[in-house]
């Protein structure tokens, strides 16, 4: 690739000081009209473009924020990022997107890389492996603005997430009111707050309706397609299998759906299912899956606004909860 011409290169070609070139390009006084035109002509001919990183070093601002997600190929995060980027653009900020691969070590590395790029703030969705928050404490100690979203932790920082407890409770009540009595729960790692909250809502609904809690119906492990498939097949192999499943993650819902179909079982007649997932994924399943719809646009917009307020000097800690709602489709009874 051809190297971009710099102000120093232009100064060398014209045998003038770099400061003269800089003043001419910025339209500042102190440069003759003839020399200014010559500098501008050469800059245009050689394709000169300002170096944003050099400018950031000089002015201590990059107008860039960092984003860390567990899996950028997953549509859930892609949609949230879309709205973060849209809000950032309105304020003149660019975004650098990084992917932790749902690994703690990668998450720490992503943050280090972003800090080395001198981003002005970071928004982060925690990996499933994250239980040590020392890297986030360092951000706080260094006064680096950051906001956690979707998967969060109670560590005294600003957060944006869904009403996980109540949305899981409503989903479970829907299954119970449709006739289910042995409802299984598929979740991510037990230490993850999102799993804890959604499982809490599930258990709360069972207690509310006087249904016995069966530990063997609760499966929580690293959320992946393979784990969801394996856990669901184990549930279906039980002597008294579940008649409904609440999957607390989109990938778990998809794998559970496939496991049920692979056994020749009918949805919802034999096993009903609800997933926390996106609208379009629900629509392409057959029958269409009842799902907990999260407002990804609002999450993304609120995340950037919280971060921007921190970058603007607001040191207060704020936790925003975005309401999700149950969309009833054909994978449960009494569909709309």
mmCIF file of C-alpha atoms in Angstrom:
data_model
loop_
_atom_site.group_PDB
_atom_site.id
_atom_site.type_symbol
_atom_site.label_atom_id
_atom_site.label_comp_id
_atom_site.label_asym_id
_atom_site.label_seq_id
_atom_site.Cartn_x
_atom_site.Cartn_y
_atom_site.Cartn_z
ATOM 1 C CA UNK A 1 0.000 0.000 0.000
ATOM 2 C CA UNK A 2 1.159 3.518 -0.769
ATOM 3 C CA UNK A 3 2.145 5.428 2.351
ATOM 4 C CA UNK A 4 -0.003 8.443 3.155
ATOM 5 C CA UNK A 5 1.852 11.719 2.767
ATOM 6 C CA UNK A 6 2.388 13.638 6.006
ATOM 7 C CA UNK A 7 2.796 17.309 6.868
ATOM 8 C CA UNK A 8 6.491 16.596 7.347
ATOM 9 C CA UNK A 9 6.682 15.176 3.795
ATOM 10 C CA UNK A 10 5.011 18.273 2.338
ATOM 11 C CA UNK A 11 7.370 20.536 4.304
ATOM 12 C CA UNK A 12 10.377 18.607 2.992
ATOM 13 C CA UNK A 13 9.227 18.805 -0.641
ATOM 14 C CA UNK A 14 8.642 22.571 -0.423
ATOM 15 C CA UNK A 15 11.620 23.211 1.859
ATOM 16 C CA UNK A 16 9.557 24.963 4.537
ATOM 17 C CA UNK A 17 8.906 24.382 8.244
ATOM 18 C CA UNK A 18 6.334 21.808 9.336
ATOM 19 C CA UNK A 19 4.633 24.516 11.397
ATOM 20 C CA UNK A 20 4.133 26.533 8.210
ATOM 21 C CA UNK A 21 2.446 23.579 6.508
ATOM 22 C CA UNK A 22 0.254 23.020 9.545
ATOM 23 C CA UNK A 23 -0.862 26.672 9.634
ATOM 24 C CA UNK A 24 -1.617 26.652 5.931
ATOM 25 C CA UNK A 25 -3.714 23.488 6.115
ATOM 26 C CA UNK A 26 -5.668 24.858 9.086
ATOM 27 C CA UNK A 27 -6.253 28.251 7.428
ATOM 28 C CA UNK A 28 -4.353 30.117 10.130
ATOM 29 C CA UNK A 29 -2.600 33.466 9.501
ATOM 30 C CA UNK A 30 1.145 33.808 9.107
ATOM 31 C CA UNK A 31 1.480 32.146 5.690
ATOM 32 C CA UNK A 32 1.634 34.053 2.405
ATOM 33 C CA UNK A 33 -1.249 33.542 -0.014
ATOM 34 C CA UNK A 34 1.069 32.159 -2.678
ATOM 35 C CA UNK A 35 2.715 29.615 -0.353
ATOM 36 C CA UNK A 36 -0.637 28.623 1.137
ATOM 37 C CA UNK A 37 -1.999 27.808 -2.320
ATOM 38 C CA UNK A 38 1.114 25.801 -3.159
ATOM 39 C CA UNK A 39 0.812 23.785 0.061
ATOM 40 C CA UNK A 40 -2.914 23.120 -0.496
ATOM 41 C CA UNK A 41 -2.298 22.133 -4.126
ATOM 42 C CA UNK A 42 0.426 19.668 -3.175
ATOM 43 C CA UNK A 43 -1.651 18.263 -0.304
ATOM 44 C CA UNK A 44 -4.582 17.612 -2.653
ATOM 45 C CA UNK A 45 -2.384 16.163 -5.403
ATOM 46 C CA UNK A 46 -0.621 13.769 -2.993
ATOM 47 C CA UNK A 47 -3.840 12.791 -1.180
ATOM 48 C CA UNK A 48 -2.910 14.238 2.226
ATOM 49 C CA UNK A 49 -5.239 13.259 5.075
ATOM 50 C CA UNK A 50 -4.912 14.337 8.722
ATOM 51 C CA UNK A 51 -3.671 11.586 11.064
ATOM 52 C CA UNK A 52 -6.356 11.191 13.755
ATOM 53 C CA UNK A 53 -4.016 9.285 16.084
ATOM 54 C CA UNK A 54 -1.348 11.973 15.933
ATOM 55 C CA UNK A 55 -4.027 14.577 16.596
ATOM 56 C CA UNK A 56 -5.289 12.555 19.563
ATOM 57 C CA UNK A 57 -1.826 12.517 21.092
ATOM 58 C CA UNK A 58 -1.627 16.276 20.751
ATOM 59 C CA UNK A 59 -5.126 17.142 21.958
ATOM 60 C CA UNK A 60 -5.619 14.206 24.409
ATOM 61 C CA UNK A 61 -8.871 13.131 22.761
ATOM 62 C CA UNK A 62 -9.656 10.468 20.179
ATOM 63 C CA UNK A 63 -13.456 10.776 19.910
ATOM 64 C CA UNK A 64 -13.437 6.984 19.949
ATOM 65 C CA UNK A 65 -15.111 4.483 22.283
ATOM 66 C CA UNK A 66 -14.464 0.774 22.685
ATOM 67 C CA UNK A 67 -17.072 -2.003 22.631
ATOM 68 C CA UNK A 68 -16.486 -5.523 23.990
ATOM 69 C CA UNK A 69 -19.042 -8.261 23.236
ATOM 70 C CA UNK A 70 -18.905 -12.035 23.863
ATOM 71 C CA UNK A 71 -19.721 -12.967 20.254
ATOM 72 C CA UNK A 72 -20.127 -10.372 17.509
ATOM 73 C CA UNK A 73 -21.630 -12.985 15.144
ATOM 74 C CA UNK A 74 -24.622 -13.452 17.479
ATOM 75 C CA UNK A 75 -27.502 -11.299 16.243
ATOM 76 C CA UNK A 76 -28.476 -10.262 19.787
ATOM 77 C CA UNK A 77 -25.206 -8.383 20.277
ATOM 78 C CA UNK A 78 -25.046 -7.191 16.672
ATOM 79 C CA UNK A 79 -28.352 -5.356 17.100
ATOM 80 C CA UNK A 80 -27.301 -3.744 20.386
ATOM 81 C CA UNK A 81 -23.995 -2.636 18.852
ATOM 82 C CA UNK A 82 -25.864 -1.186 15.872
ATOM 83 C CA UNK A 83 -27.699 1.250 18.156
ATOM 84 C CA UNK A 84 -24.626 2.061 20.245
ATOM 85 C CA UNK A 85 -22.824 3.030 17.033
ATOM 86 C CA UNK A 86 -25.802 5.085 15.834
ATOM 87 C CA UNK A 87 -25.927 7.095 19.062
ATOM 88 C CA UNK A 88 -22.147 7.527 19.123
ATOM 89 C CA UNK A 89 -22.149 8.876 15.576
ATOM 90 C CA UNK A 90 -24.628 11.587 16.584
ATOM 91 C CA UNK A 91 -22.031 12.886 19.052
ATOM 92 C CA UNK A 92 -19.150 12.587 16.602
ATOM 93 C CA UNK A 93 -17.695 9.419 18.102
ATOM 94 C CA UNK A 94 -16.392 6.373 16.267
ATOM 95 C CA UNK A 95 -16.499 2.869 17.742
ATOM 96 C CA UNK A 96 -13.896 0.106 17.918
ATOM 97 C CA UNK A 97 -15.615 -3.288 18.233
ATOM 98 C CA UNK A 98 -13.833 -6.227 19.888
ATOM 99 C CA UNK A 99 -14.930 -9.822 20.558
ATOM 100 C CA UNK A 100 -13.974 -11.714 23.734
ATOM 101 C CA UNK A 101 -15.137 -15.074 22.384
ATOM 102 C CA UNK A 102 -16.886 -15.493 25.762
ATOM 103 C CA UNK A 103 -13.472 -15.975 27.420
ATOM 104 C CA UNK A 104 -12.256 -14.072 30.484
ATOM 105 C CA UNK A 105 -8.625 -13.797 29.342
ATOM 106 C CA UNK A 106 -9.736 -12.442 25.953
ATOM 107 C CA UNK A 107 -11.980 -9.918 27.700
ATOM 108 C CA UNK A 108 -9.048 -8.569 29.715
ATOM 109 C CA UNK A 109 -6.916 -8.450 26.560
ATOM 110 C CA UNK A 110 -9.628 -6.592 24.623
ATOM 111 C CA UNK A 111 -9.775 -3.905 27.294
ATOM 112 C CA UNK A 112 -5.980 -3.525 27.301
ATOM 113 C CA UNK A 113 -5.918 -3.116 23.522
ATOM 114 C CA UNK A 114 -8.682 -0.532 23.654
ATOM 115 C CA UNK A 115 -6.887 1.448 26.353
ATOM 116 C CA UNK A 116 -3.695 1.360 24.283
ATOM 117 C CA UNK A 117 -5.725 2.899 21.452
ATOM 118 C CA UNK A 118 -6.691 5.681 23.879
ATOM 119 C CA UNK A 119 -10.445 5.202 23.629
ATOM 120 C CA UNK A 120 -12.321 7.677 25.800
ATOM 121 C CA UNK A 121 -14.719 5.117 27.233
ATOM 122 C CA UNK A 122 -15.677 1.434 27.068
ATOM 123 C CA UNK A 123 -18.992 -0.442 26.976
ATOM 124 C CA UNK A 124 -18.793 -4.101 27.870
ATOM 125 C CA UNK A 125 -20.933 -7.245 27.974
ATOM 126 C CA UNK A 126 -19.245 -9.732 30.307
ATOM 127 C CA UNK A 127 -18.078 -13.147 29.154
ATOM 128 C CA UNK A 128 -19.590 -16.284 30.641
ATOM 129 C CA UNK A 129 -16.249 -17.056 32.305
ATOM 130 C CA UNK A 130 -15.885 -13.713 34.109
ATOM 131 C CA UNK A 131 -15.910 -14.024 37.884
ATOM 132 C CA UNK A 132 -12.860 -11.869 38.664
ATOM 133 C CA UNK A 133 -13.527 -8.146 38.206
ATOM 134 C CA UNK A 134 -10.019 -6.819 38.887
ATOM 135 C CA UNK A 135 -9.750 -5.507 35.318
ATOM 136 C CA UNK A 136 -12.920 -3.463 35.821
ATOM 137 C CA UNK A 137 -11.714 -2.181 39.191
ATOM 138 C CA UNK A 138 -8.608 -0.926 37.402
ATOM 139 C CA UNK A 139 -10.819 1.026 35.002
ATOM 140 C CA UNK A 140 -12.536 2.640 37.980
ATOM 141 C CA UNK A 141 -9.223 3.407 39.679
ATOM 142 C CA UNK A 142 -7.921 5.032 36.487
ATOM 143 C CA UNK A 143 -11.179 6.992 36.060
ATOM 144 C CA UNK A 144 -11.859 5.421 32.657
ATOM 145 C CA UNK A 145 -15.582 5.773 31.858
ATOM 146 C CA UNK A 146 -17.244 2.375 31.309
ATOM 147 C CA UNK A 147 -20.716 0.843 31.287
ATOM 148 C CA UNK A 148 -21.734 -2.816 31.551
ATOM 149 C CA UNK A 149 -24.719 -4.010 29.515
ATOM 150 C CA UNK A 150 -26.878 -7.134 29.122
ATOM 151 C CA UNK A 151 -24.638 -9.346 31.282
ATOM 152 C CA UNK A 152 -23.709 -7.198 34.238
ATOM 153 C CA UNK A 153 -22.295 -7.519 37.751
ATOM 154 C CA UNK A 154 -22.955 -5.787 41.070
ATOM 155 C CA UNK A 155 -19.587 -4.038 41.343
ATOM 156 C CA UNK A 156 -20.649 -0.414 41.790
ATOM 157 C CA UNK A 157 -20.590 0.671 38.151
ATOM 158 C CA UNK A 158 -23.250 1.908 35.719
ATOM 159 C CA UNK A 159 -25.264 -0.815 33.985
ATOM 160 C CA UNK A 160 -28.034 -1.356 31.440
ATOM 161 C CA UNK A 161 -29.900 -4.654 31.409
ATOM 162 C CA UNK A 162 -33.293 -6.280 30.971
ATOM 163 C CA UNK A 163 -35.824 -6.950 33.751
ATOM 164 C CA UNK A 164 -34.582 -10.535 33.887
ATOM 165 C CA UNK A 165 -36.363 -11.658 37.054
ATOM 166 C CA UNK A 166 -39.823 -10.463 36.071
ATOM 167 C CA UNK A 167 -39.594 -11.474 32.407
ATOM 168 C CA UNK A 168 -38.590 -15.038 33.369
ATOM 169 C CA UNK A 169 -41.373 -15.102 35.937
ATOM 170 C CA UNK A 170 -43.982 -14.031 33.369
ATOM 171 C CA UNK A 171 -42.735 -16.605 30.863
ATOM 172 C CA UNK A 172 -42.920 -19.385 33.442
ATOM 173 C CA UNK A 173 -46.409 -18.323 34.560
ATOM 174 C CA UNK A 174 -47.521 -18.476 30.924
ATOM 175 C CA UNK A 175 -46.329 -22.077 30.713
ATOM 176 C CA UNK A 176 -48.020 -22.985 34.003
ATOM 177 C CA UNK A 177 -51.297 -21.327 33.043
ATOM 178 C CA UNK A 178 -51.184 -23.268 29.773
ATOM 179 C CA UNK A 179 -51.116 -26.548 31.698
ATOM 180 C CA UNK A 180 -47.398 -27.314 32.185
ATOM 181 C CA UNK A 181 -46.409 -28.846 35.510
ATOM 182 C CA UNK A 182 -42.869 -30.109 34.906
ATOM 183 C CA UNK A 183 -41.074 -27.072 33.554
ATOM 184 C CA UNK A 184 -37.334 -27.323 32.913
ATOM 185 C CA UNK A 185 -34.952 -24.376 33.038
ATOM 186 C CA UNK A 186 -31.917 -24.091 30.756
ATOM 187 C CA UNK A 187 -29.428 -21.438 31.844
ATOM 188 C CA UNK A 188 -25.863 -20.261 31.494
ATOM 189 C CA UNK A 189 -23.208 -20.514 34.246
ATOM 190 C CA UNK A 190 -24.584 -20.263 37.761
ATOM 191 C CA UNK A 191 -22.227 -17.427 38.731
ATOM 192 C CA UNK A 192 -23.529 -15.160 35.950
ATOM 193 C CA UNK A 193 -25.978 -12.555 37.277
ATOM 194 C CA UNK A 194 -28.190 -12.902 34.212
ATOM 195 C CA UNK A 195 -28.589 -16.635 34.911
ATOM 196 C CA UNK A 196 -29.175 -16.014 38.612
ATOM 197 C CA UNK A 197 -31.913 -13.457 37.924
ATOM 198 C CA UNK A 198 -33.708 -15.455 35.241
ATOM 199 C CA UNK A 199 -33.596 -18.613 37.347
ATOM 200 C CA UNK A 200 -34.930 -16.607 40.290
ATOM 201 C CA UNK A 201 -37.911 -15.485 38.201
ATOM 202 C CA UNK A 202 -38.557 -19.078 37.099
ATOM 203 C CA UNK A 203 -38.485 -20.352 40.704
ATOM 204 C CA UNK A 204 -40.624 -17.457 41.884
ATOM 205 C CA UNK A 205 -43.354 -18.402 39.396
ATOM 206 C CA UNK A 206 -43.301 -22.055 40.500
ATOM 207 C CA UNK A 207 -43.698 -21.036 44.139
ATOM 208 C CA UNK A 208 -46.451 -18.584 43.227
ATOM 209 C CA UNK A 209 -48.500 -21.373 41.631
ATOM 210 C CA UNK A 210 -47.662 -23.960 44.303
ATOM 211 C CA UNK A 211 -45.660 -26.226 42.000
ATOM 212 C CA UNK A 212 -42.889 -28.331 43.523
ATOM 213 C CA UNK A 213 -39.373 -27.336 42.521
ATOM 214 C CA UNK A 214 -37.431 -30.227 40.985
ATOM 215 C CA UNK A 215 -33.658 -29.754 40.987
ATOM 216 C CA UNK A 216 -33.231 -32.312 38.211
ATOM 217 C CA UNK A 217 -35.193 -30.029 35.871
ATOM 218 C CA UNK A 218 -32.676 -27.175 36.246
ATOM 219 C CA UNK A 219 -29.659 -27.307 33.910
ATOM 220 C CA UNK A 220 -27.089 -24.520 34.105
ATOM 221 C CA UNK A 221 -23.767 -24.685 32.280
ATOM 222 C CA UNK A 222 -21.692 -22.748 29.739
ATOM 223 C CA UNK A 223 -24.329 -21.612 27.222
ATOM 224 C CA UNK A 224 -23.553 -23.117 23.814
ATOM 225 C CA UNK A 225 -25.415 -25.038 21.149
ATOM 226 C CA UNK A 226 -23.798 -28.333 22.218
ATOM 227 C CA UNK A 227 -24.530 -27.850 25.930
ATOM 228 C CA UNK A 228 -28.138 -26.933 25.178
ATOM 229 C CA UNK A 229 -28.531 -30.005 22.970
ATOM 230 C CA UNK A 230 -26.936 -32.345 25.526
ATOM 231 C CA UNK A 231 -28.885 -30.945 28.490
ATOM 232 C CA UNK A 232 -32.210 -31.092 26.644
ATOM 233 C CA UNK A 233 -31.655 -34.687 25.513
ATOM 234 C CA UNK A 234 -30.842 -35.634 29.125
ATOM 235 C CA UNK A 235 -34.096 -34.020 30.235
ATOM 236 C CA UNK A 236 -36.079 -35.833 27.555
ATOM 237 C CA UNK A 237 -34.479 -39.155 28.567
ATOM 238 C CA UNK A 238 -35.817 -38.855 32.116
ATOM 239 C CA UNK A 239 -38.423 -41.353 33.248
ATOM 240 C CA UNK A 240 -40.718 -38.404 33.844
ATOM 241 C CA UNK A 241 -39.538 -35.804 31.279
ATOM 242 C CA UNK A 242 -40.504 -32.122 31.301
ATOM 243 C CA UNK A 243 -43.634 -30.935 29.532
ATOM 244 C CA UNK A 244 -42.170 -27.457 28.987
ATOM 245 C CA UNK A 245 -38.795 -25.727 28.806
ATOM 246 C CA UNK A 246 -37.728 -22.148 29.553
ATOM 247 C CA UNK A 247 -34.423 -21.414 27.782
ATOM 248 C CA UNK A 248 -32.705 -18.332 29.192
ATOM 249 C CA UNK A 249 -30.423 -17.784 26.192
ATOM 250 C CA UNK A 250 -31.149 -17.713 22.457
ATOM 251 C CA UNK A 251 -28.622 -20.425 21.574
ATOM 252 C CA UNK A 252 -30.062 -22.684 24.282
ATOM 253 C CA UNK A 253 -33.578 -22.165 22.913
ATOM 254 C CA UNK A 254 -32.472 -23.112 19.388
ATOM 255 C CA UNK A 255 -30.630 -26.237 20.526
ATOM 256 C CA UNK A 256 -33.486 -27.311 22.821
ATOM 257 C CA UNK A 257 -35.952 -26.882 19.954
ATOM 258 C CA UNK A 258 -33.802 -29.097 17.719
ATOM 259 C CA UNK A 259 -33.440 -31.742 20.434
ATOM 260 C CA UNK A 260 -37.211 -31.944 20.894
ATOM 261 C CA UNK A 261 -37.841 -32.260 17.161
ATOM 262 C CA UNK A 262 -35.072 -34.884 16.798
ATOM 263 C CA UNK A 263 -36.996 -37.133 19.204
ATOM 264 C CA UNK A 264 -40.127 -36.913 17.075
ATOM 265 C CA UNK A 265 -41.936 -34.976 19.773
ATOM 266 C CA UNK A 266 -44.554 -32.366 18.946
ATOM 267 C CA UNK A 267 -44.263 -28.728 19.971
ATOM 268 C CA UNK A 268 -46.197 -27.658 22.043
ATOM 269 C CA UNK A 269 -48.367 -30.796 22.411
ATOM 270 C CA UNK A 270 -45.589 -32.901 23.954
ATOM 271 C CA UNK A 271 -43.160 -30.179 25.046
ATOM 272 C CA UNK A 272 -43.794 -26.445 25.047
ATOM 273 C CA UNK A 273 -40.851 -24.056 24.844
ATOM 274 C CA UNK A 274 -40.055 -20.387 25.444
ATOM 275 C CA UNK A 275 -36.715 -18.735 24.699
ATOM 276 C CA UNK A 276 -34.999 -15.425 25.368
ATOM 277 C CA UNK A 277 -34.244 -14.636 21.749
ATOM 278 C CA UNK A 278 -34.727 -12.258 18.833
ATOM 279 C CA UNK A 279 -37.894 -11.843 16.781
ATOM 280 C CA UNK A 280 -36.479 -13.069 13.472
ATOM 281 C CA UNK A 281 -35.036 -16.289 14.965
ATOM 282 C CA UNK A 282 -38.400 -17.048 16.522
ATOM 283 C CA UNK A 283 -40.110 -16.476 13.172
ATOM 284 C CA UNK A 284 -37.974 -18.949 11.201
ATOM 285 C CA UNK A 285 -38.615 -21.839 13.591
ATOM 286 C CA UNK A 286 -41.576 -24.107 12.902
ATOM 287 C CA UNK A 287 -43.742 -23.856 14.812
ATOM 288 C CA UNK A 288 -42.809 -20.228 15.557
ATOM 289 C CA UNK A 289 -41.308 -19.985 19.031
ATOM 290 C CA UNK A 290 -42.835 -18.029 21.891
ATOM 291 C CA UNK A 291 -40.079 -15.742 23.118
ATOM 292 C CA UNK A 292 -39.103 -13.006 25.536
ATOM 293 C CA UNK A 293 -38.583 -9.937 23.376
ATOM 294 C CA UNK A 294 -35.880 -7.589 24.612
ATOM 295 C CA UNK A 295 -35.758 -3.988 23.435
ATOM 296 C CA UNK A 296 -32.285 -4.074 21.895
ATOM 297 C CA UNK A 297 -32.597 -0.581 20.429
ATOM 298 C CA UNK A 298 -33.334 0.947 23.817
ATOM 299 C CA UNK A 299 -30.506 -1.027 25.440
ATOM 300 C CA UNK A 300 -27.995 0.219 22.856
ATOM 301 C CA UNK A 301 -29.153 3.834 23.036
ATOM 302 C CA UNK A 302 -29.162 3.932 26.843
ATOM 303 C CA UNK A 303 -25.721 2.327 26.999
ATOM 304 C CA UNK A 304 -24.083 5.063 24.943
ATOM 305 C CA UNK A 305 -25.975 7.856 26.688
ATOM 306 C CA UNK A 306 -24.779 6.582 30.075
ATOM 307 C CA UNK A 307 -21.217 6.349 28.796
ATOM 308 C CA UNK A 308 -21.356 9.799 27.220
ATOM 309 C CA UNK A 309 -22.584 11.344 30.465
ATOM 310 C CA UNK A 310 -19.561 9.812 32.220
ATOM 311 C CA UNK A 311 -17.193 11.105 29.546
ATOM 312 C CA UNK A 312 -18.840 14.499 30.068
ATOM 313 C CA UNK A 313 -17.964 14.452 33.762
ATOM 314 C CA UNK A 314 -20.917 12.743 35.471
ATOM 315 C CA UNK A 315 -19.413 10.457 38.136
ATOM 316 C CA UNK A 316 -22.717 9.093 39.479
ATOM 317 C CA UNK A 317 -23.455 5.356 39.210
ATOM 318 C CA UNK A 318 -26.708 4.561 37.409
ATOM 319 C CA UNK A 319 -28.457 1.248 36.770
ATOM 320 C CA UNK A 320 -31.075 1.222 34.044
ATOM 321 C CA UNK A 321 -33.510 -1.663 33.608
ATOM 322 C CA UNK A 322 -35.224 -2.075 30.236
ATOM 323 C CA UNK A 323 -38.538 -3.914 30.220
ATOM 324 C CA UNK A 324 -38.863 -7.040 28.083
ATOM 325 C CA UNK A 325 -42.193 -8.576 27.113
ATOM 326 C CA UNK A 326 -43.483 -12.022 26.263
ATOM 327 C CA UNK A 327 -44.422 -12.589 22.618
ATOM 328 C CA UNK A 328 -46.730 -15.592 22.455
ATOM 329 C CA UNK A 329 -46.461 -17.736 19.328
ATOM 330 C CA UNK A 330 -47.071 -21.338 18.367
ATOM 331 C CA UNK A 331 -44.547 -23.141 20.623
ATOM 332 C CA UNK A 332 -46.809 -22.655 23.658
ATOM 333 C CA UNK A 333 -50.502 -23.027 24.260
ATOM 334 C CA UNK A 334 -53.069 -20.258 23.859
ATOM 335 C CA UNK A 335 -51.023 -18.558 21.095
ATOM 336 C CA UNK A 336 -52.236 -15.192 19.856
#
